[in-house]
Amino acid sequence: MSIRRSIGWTFSEQTFQFGLQFAASVIIARLLTPDEMGIFVLAMSASAVLTSLRTFGVGNYLIREAELTLVKIRSAFGVMLAISWSLGLLLFLGRHVIAGLYERSGIAEVMVVLAVSFVIAPFGAPAVALLTREMRFRTLHNIGLFATLCGSSLSVGLAFAGYSFMALAWGTLLTAFLSSLLPMLVMPRYALLLPSFVYWRDITRFGGLLSLAHLIGTLNTQGTRFILGGFTSPALVAQFTRAAQLPNLYRKGVFGPVARVLTPAWMRNVREGHSIAKGVEKLVALNTVLMWPVFLALGLIAVPFITLVFGENWRPAGEIFGWILLGQAIIAIMPQPEQVLVPHGEVARLLRLRCLTAAFSLATAVVGASISLEAFAVSRVVAAVFFVAVNFMGMREFIDFQVRRYAAIYLRSAGVAAAAALPAAAIRFNGQDSMNLIELLIVIAGCALLWVAGTAAARHLVWFEGVAVLRRLRAERGVSG
């Protein structure tokens, strides 16, 4: 499958998943209180820290390994099985410690259910990695979409039935179960493998540093939530999480599909001795033109948007929404360090960068959380600036950074963002503190039309890519006709 088609399928998967998760969150926001949401968020944060270690970089090992054999696949499965089950046991045994820190027994209940996913996850992981290696993204699209649909539906149904925060836990478990089961059904040869440890040294040598880098990154992300909860309350953690949810989902919807396709593609390029510099420029152009217009428009109508979509009790989330969007927009100006350094085998450098940025982020989080929720949100912007600066220095030699070329990319994307956000600016400067659904739909439609016009007027890369895709589709239809 070509890179364009692969990205198309992964974008489709992430877009539909984003839509399902967002729709479910809108409904659940009206069924659960901020405190109930905060209980789940804190339990999920504890699980996420261990999840970053669960695969131990084995998936990337299977994708990157030049001479892959069945014994190596079995060894990868054995390593994942041992690590994931150990981490699941740790999560289960540590549930009362985390719950005691915040004096919420519900956190322990959620952690029990989340621990079960650690038992399930290793069985489908080899099949998922091999499907990615083979670039079978259409299959992964269908699996991811079905699993998300089922999990989100279960969460909404149980929340409506009065299961409180446990509704989210059971929905998460069902998604994990289907995400493991369905790849095994697609690739039955790699289902229920007999674990082996023949190549465990090679796997841990590559995966150990990579997993530690992922762990540091996750400790940074989730640790900031624990810091906020320690200085404030689970309810304010939920407010911050609500504000961060939409930009995080959208950013993953853009970064995620591209990363899933470009990681194996760039690994192949590096193995063949080719530079990835041009690919990085295209990635930055794509990220900025897709994120900046959306984040700018949403930032201009932050409070009206949040209160309309999630309800008046989430107004504090709307008041910090703009700061969260600004931080995410800053991160978009460079590729993620994993996308550049892992294909080049620079895992140790990635680890050093993660440690440095995490230390700065956690330190600023402590300062911000000790002052107020808004100060904490501002601290995320400061951390984003530091993150980009440090990672740029670590990646510069691999991306052939040219000021003139990147400046042109940024200016085009900024121009598109300014044009596309005009309808939202009209709401903002009109002094509106609220809006109705019709007004929101008009703003969305206006922003979308201006975005298309802006990409054409700026002669942006994404415009030419879109035209090329449309021409190819027409040609294929003509041939098939």
CSV table of C-alpha atoms in Angstrom, one decimal, residues 28-242:
chain,number,residue,atom,x,y,z
A,28,ILE,CA,-21.1,11.4,29.5
A,29,ALA,CA,-20.3,15.0,30.5
A,30,ARG,CA,-24.0,15.4,31.2
A,31,LEU,CA,-24.3,12.1,33.0
A,32,LEU,CA,-21.2,12.2,35.3
A,33,THR,CA,-20.1,15.0,37.6
A,34,PRO,CA,-16.6,16.5,37.4
A,35,ASP,CA,-15.7,14.7,40.6
A,36,GLU,CA,-16.8,11.3,39.1
A,37,MET,CA,-14.8,12.1,36.0
A,38,GLY,CA,-11.8,13.0,38.1
A,39,ILE,CA,-11.8,9.6,39.8
A,40,PHE,CA,-11.6,7.9,36.5
A,41,VAL,CA,-8.9,10.3,35.2
A,42,LEU,CA,-6.6,9.7,38.2
A,43,ALA,CA,-7.0,5.9,37.9
A,44,MET,CA,-6.4,6.1,34.1
A,45,SER,CA,-3.3,8.2,34.7
A,46,ALA,CA,-1.8,5.6,37.0
A,47,SER,CA,-2.6,2.9,34.4
A,48,ALA,CA,-1.1,5.1,31.6
A,49,VAL,CA,2.2,5.3,33.3
A,50,LEU,CA,2.6,1.5,33.3
A,51,THR,CA,1.1,1.2,29.8
A,52,SER,CA,4.0,3.1,28.5
A,53,LEU,CA,6.2,0.2,29.6
A,54,ARG,CA,3.8,-2.6,28.6
A,55,THR,CA,5.0,-3.3,25.1
A,56,PHE,CA,8.6,-2.5,26.0
A,57,GLY,CA,9.2,-1.2,22.5
A,58,VAL,CA,8.6,-4.6,21.1
A,59,GLY,CA,6.2,-3.4,18.4
A,60,ASN,CA,8.8,-1.1,17.0
A,61,TYR,CA,11.3,-3.9,17.2
A,62,LEU,CA,9.1,-6.1,15.0
A,63,ILE,CA,8.6,-3.3,12.6
A,64,ARG,CA,12.2,-2.3,12.4
A,65,GLU,CA,13.9,-5.8,12.4
A,66,ALA,CA,15.4,-6.5,8.9
A,67,GLU,CA,15.3,-10.3,9.1
A,68,LEU,CA,12.2,-11.3,11.0
A,69,THR,CA,11.6,-14.9,11.8
A,70,LEU,CA,8.9,-16.8,13.7
A,71,VAL,CA,11.3,-17.4,16.6
A,72,LYS,CA,11.9,-13.6,16.9
A,73,ILE,CA,8.2,-13.0,16.8
A,74,ARG,CA,7.7,-15.6,19.6
A,75,SER,CA,10.5,-14.0,21.6
A,76,ALA,CA,8.8,-10.7,21.2
A,77,PHE,CA,5.5,-12.1,22.4
A,78,GLY,CA,7.3,-13.8,25.4
A,79,VAL,CA,8.9,-10.5,26.5
A,80,MET,CA,5.6,-8.6,26.1
A,81,LEU,CA,3.7,-11.3,28.1
A,82,ALA,CA,6.2,-11.3,31.0
A,83,ILE,CA,6.3,-7.5,31.2
A,84,SER,CA,2.6,-6.8,30.7
A,85,TRP,CA,1.4,-9.3,33.3
A,86,SER,CA,4.0,-8.1,35.8
A,87,LEU,CA,2.8,-4.5,35.3
A,88,GLY,CA,-0.8,-5.5,35.5
A,89,LEU,CA,-0.1,-7.2,38.9
A,90,LEU,CA,1.7,-4.0,40.0
A,91,LEU,CA,-1.3,-1.9,39.1
A,92,PHE,CA,-3.6,-4.2,41.0
A,93,LEU,CA,-1.5,-4.3,44.1
A,94,GLY,CA,-0.9,-0.6,44.1
A,95,ARG,CA,-4.6,0.4,43.8
A,96,HIS,CA,-5.1,1.2,47.4
A,97,VAL,CA,-2.0,3.3,47.6
A,98,ILE,CA,-3.2,5.6,44.8
A,99,ALA,CA,-6.7,5.7,46.1
A,100,GLY,CA,-5.5,6.6,49.6
A,101,LEU,CA,-3.5,9.5,48.3
A,102,TYR,CA,-6.6,11.2,47.1
A,103,GLU,CA,-9.0,9.7,49.6
A,104,ARG,CA,-11.2,8.3,46.8
A,105,SER,CA,-11.9,4.5,47.1
A,106,GLY,CA,-13.4,4.6,43.6
A,107,ILE,CA,-9.9,5.0,42.1
A,108,ALA,CA,-9.0,1.5,43.4
A,109,GLU,CA,-12.2,0.0,41.8
A,110,VAL,CA,-11.3,1.4,38.4
A,111,MET,CA,-7.7,0.3,38.7
A,112,VAL,CA,-8.9,-3.4,39.2
A,113,VAL,CA,-10.7,-3.3,35.8
A,114,LEU,CA,-7.8,-1.5,34.1
A,115,ALA,CA,-5.4,-4.1,35.4
A,116,VAL,CA,-7.3,-6.8,33.4
A,117,SER,CA,-6.4,-5.1,30.2
A,118,PHE,CA,-2.7,-5.7,30.9
A,119,VAL,CA,-3.5,-9.5,30.9
A,120,ILE,CA,-5.3,-9.2,27.6
A,121,ALA,CA,-3.1,-6.8,25.6
A,122,PRO,CA,0.0,-9.0,24.8
A,123,PHE,CA,-2.0,-11.6,22.8
A,124,GLY,CA,-2.9,-9.2,20.0
A,125,ALA,CA,0.2,-7.0,20.0
A,126,PRO,CA,2.4,-9.2,17.6
A,127,ALA,CA,-0.4,-9.3,15.0
A,128,VAL,CA,-0.9,-5.5,15.3
A,129,ALA,CA,2.9,-4.9,14.8
A,130,LEU,CA,3.0,-7.2,11.8
A,131,LEU,CA,0.0,-5.6,10.2
A,132,THR,CA,1.7,-2.2,10.6
A,133,ARG,CA,5.0,-3.6,9.2
A,134,GLU,CA,3.1,-4.9,6.2
A,135,MET,CA,1.3,-1.4,6.0
A,136,ARG,CA,-2.1,-3.1,6.1
A,137,PHE,CA,-3.7,0.1,7.4
A,138,ARG,CA,-7.2,-0.6,5.9
A,139,THR,CA,-7.4,-3.7,8.2
A,140,LEU,CA,-6.2,-1.7,11.2
A,141,HIS,CA,-8.7,1.0,10.3
A,142,ASN,CA,-11.6,-1.4,10.6
A,143,ILE,CA,-10.3,-3.0,13.8
A,144,GLY,CA,-9.7,0.3,15.5
A,145,LEU,CA,-13.1,1.8,14.5
A,146,PHE,CA,-15.1,-1.3,15.6
A,147,ALA,CA,-13.3,-1.5,18.9
A,148,THR,CA,-13.8,2.2,19.7
A,149,LEU,CA,-17.5,2.0,18.7
A,150,CYS,CA,-18.2,-0.9,21.0
A,151,GLY,CA,-16.2,0.5,23.9
A,152,SER,CA,-17.7,4.0,23.6
A,153,SER,CA,-21.3,2.6,23.3
A,154,LEU,CA,-20.8,0.5,26.4
A,155,SER,CA,-19.5,3.5,28.4
A,156,VAL,CA,-22.4,5.6,27.4
A,157,GLY,CA,-24.9,2.9,28.1
A,158,LEU,CA,-23.5,2.1,31.6
A,159,ALA,CA,-23.2,5.8,32.5
A,160,PHE,CA,-26.9,6.2,31.6
A,161,ALA,CA,-27.7,3.2,33.7
A,162,GLY,CA,-26.0,4.8,36.7
A,163,TYR,CA,-22.7,3.0,36.9
A,164,SER,CA,-20.9,6.3,37.5
A,165,PHE,CA,-17.1,6.3,36.8
A,166,MET,CA,-17.1,2.5,36.4
A,167,ALA,CA,-18.9,2.9,33.1
A,168,LEU,CA,-15.8,4.4,31.6
A,169,ALA,CA,-13.6,1.6,33.1
A,170,TRP,CA,-15.7,-1.1,31.5
A,171,GLY,CA,-15.8,0.7,28.2
A,172,THR,CA,-12.1,1.0,28.2
A,173,LEU,CA,-11.7,-2.7,29.0
A,174,LEU,CA,-14.0,-3.8,26.1
A,175,THR,CA,-12.0,-1.6,23.7
A,176,ALA,CA,-8.8,-3.3,24.8
A,177,PHE,CA,-10.3,-6.7,24.5
A,178,LEU,CA,-11.5,-6.2,20.9
A,179,SER,CA,-8.2,-4.5,20.0
A,180,SER,CA,-6.4,-7.7,20.9
A,181,LEU,CA,-8.9,-10.2,19.7
A,182,LEU,CA,-9.6,-8.9,16.2
A,183,PRO,CA,-6.0,-8.7,15.0
A,184,MET,CA,-5.5,-12.4,16.0
A,185,LEU,CA,-8.6,-13.3,14.0
A,186,VAL,CA,-7.1,-11.5,11.0
A,187,MET,CA,-3.7,-13.1,11.4
A,188,PRO,CA,-4.5,-16.5,13.0
A,189,ARG,CA,-0.9,-17.7,12.4
A,190,TYR,CA,0.3,-15.2,15.1
A,191,ALA,CA,-2.6,-15.9,17.5
A,192,LEU,CA,-1.9,-17.8,20.8
A,193,LEU,CA,1.9,-18.1,20.0
A,194,LEU,CA,4.1,-20.2,22.2
A,195,PRO,CA,6.2,-17.7,24.0
A,196,SER,CA,10.0,-17.8,23.6
A,197,PHE,CA,12.9,-15.9,25.1
A,198,VAL,CA,15.7,-16.8,22.6
A,199,TYR,CA,16.2,-13.2,21.4
A,200,TRP,CA,15.2,-11.5,24.6
A,201,ARG,CA,18.6,-9.7,24.8
A,202,ASP,CA,18.2,-8.1,21.3
A,203,ILE,CA,14.7,-7.1,22.1
A,204,THR,CA,15.4,-5.6,25.5
A,205,ARG,CA,18.5,-3.8,24.2
A,206,PHE,CA,16.4,-2.0,21.6
A,207,GLY,CA,13.1,-1.9,23.5
A,208,GLY,CA,14.5,-1.1,27.0
A,209,LEU,CA,15.7,2.4,26.2
A,210,LEU,CA,12.7,3.1,23.9
A,211,SER,CA,10.3,2.0,26.6
A,212,LEU,CA,12.1,4.0,29.2
A,213,ALA,CA,11.8,7.1,27.0
A,214,HIS,CA,8.1,6.4,26.6
A,215,LEU,CA,7.8,6.0,30.3
A,216,ILE,CA,9.5,9.3,31.0
A,217,GLY,CA,7.1,11.0,28.5
A,218,THR,CA,4.1,9.4,30.1
A,219,LEU,CA,5.3,10.3,33.6
A,220,ASN,CA,5.5,13.8,32.4
A,221,THR,CA,1.9,13.8,30.9
A,222,GLN,CA,0.2,11.9,33.7
A,223,GLY,CA,2.5,13.2,36.5
A,224,THR,CA,1.2,16.8,35.9
A,225,ARG,CA,-2.3,15.6,36.5
A,226,PHE,CA,-1.2,14.0,39.8
A,227,ILE,CA,0.5,17.2,40.8
A,228,LEU,CA,-2.6,19.2,40.0
A,229,GLY,CA,-4.8,16.8,42.0
A,230,GLY,CA,-2.4,17.0,44.9
A,231,PHE,CA,-2.6,20.8,45.1
A,232,THR,CA,-6.3,21.0,44.3
A,233,SER,CA,-9.0,18.3,43.9
A,234,PRO,CA,-10.1,15.5,41.5
A,235,ALA,CA,-12.8,17.9,40.2
A,236,LEU,CA,-10.3,20.4,39.0
A,237,VAL,CA,-8.2,17.6,37.5
A,238,ALA,CA,-11.4,16.7,35.5
A,239,GLN,CA,-11.8,20.3,34.4
A,240,PHE,CA,-8.2,20.4,33.1
A,241,THR,CA,-8.7,17.0,31.4
A,242,ARG,CA,-11.9,18.2,29.8
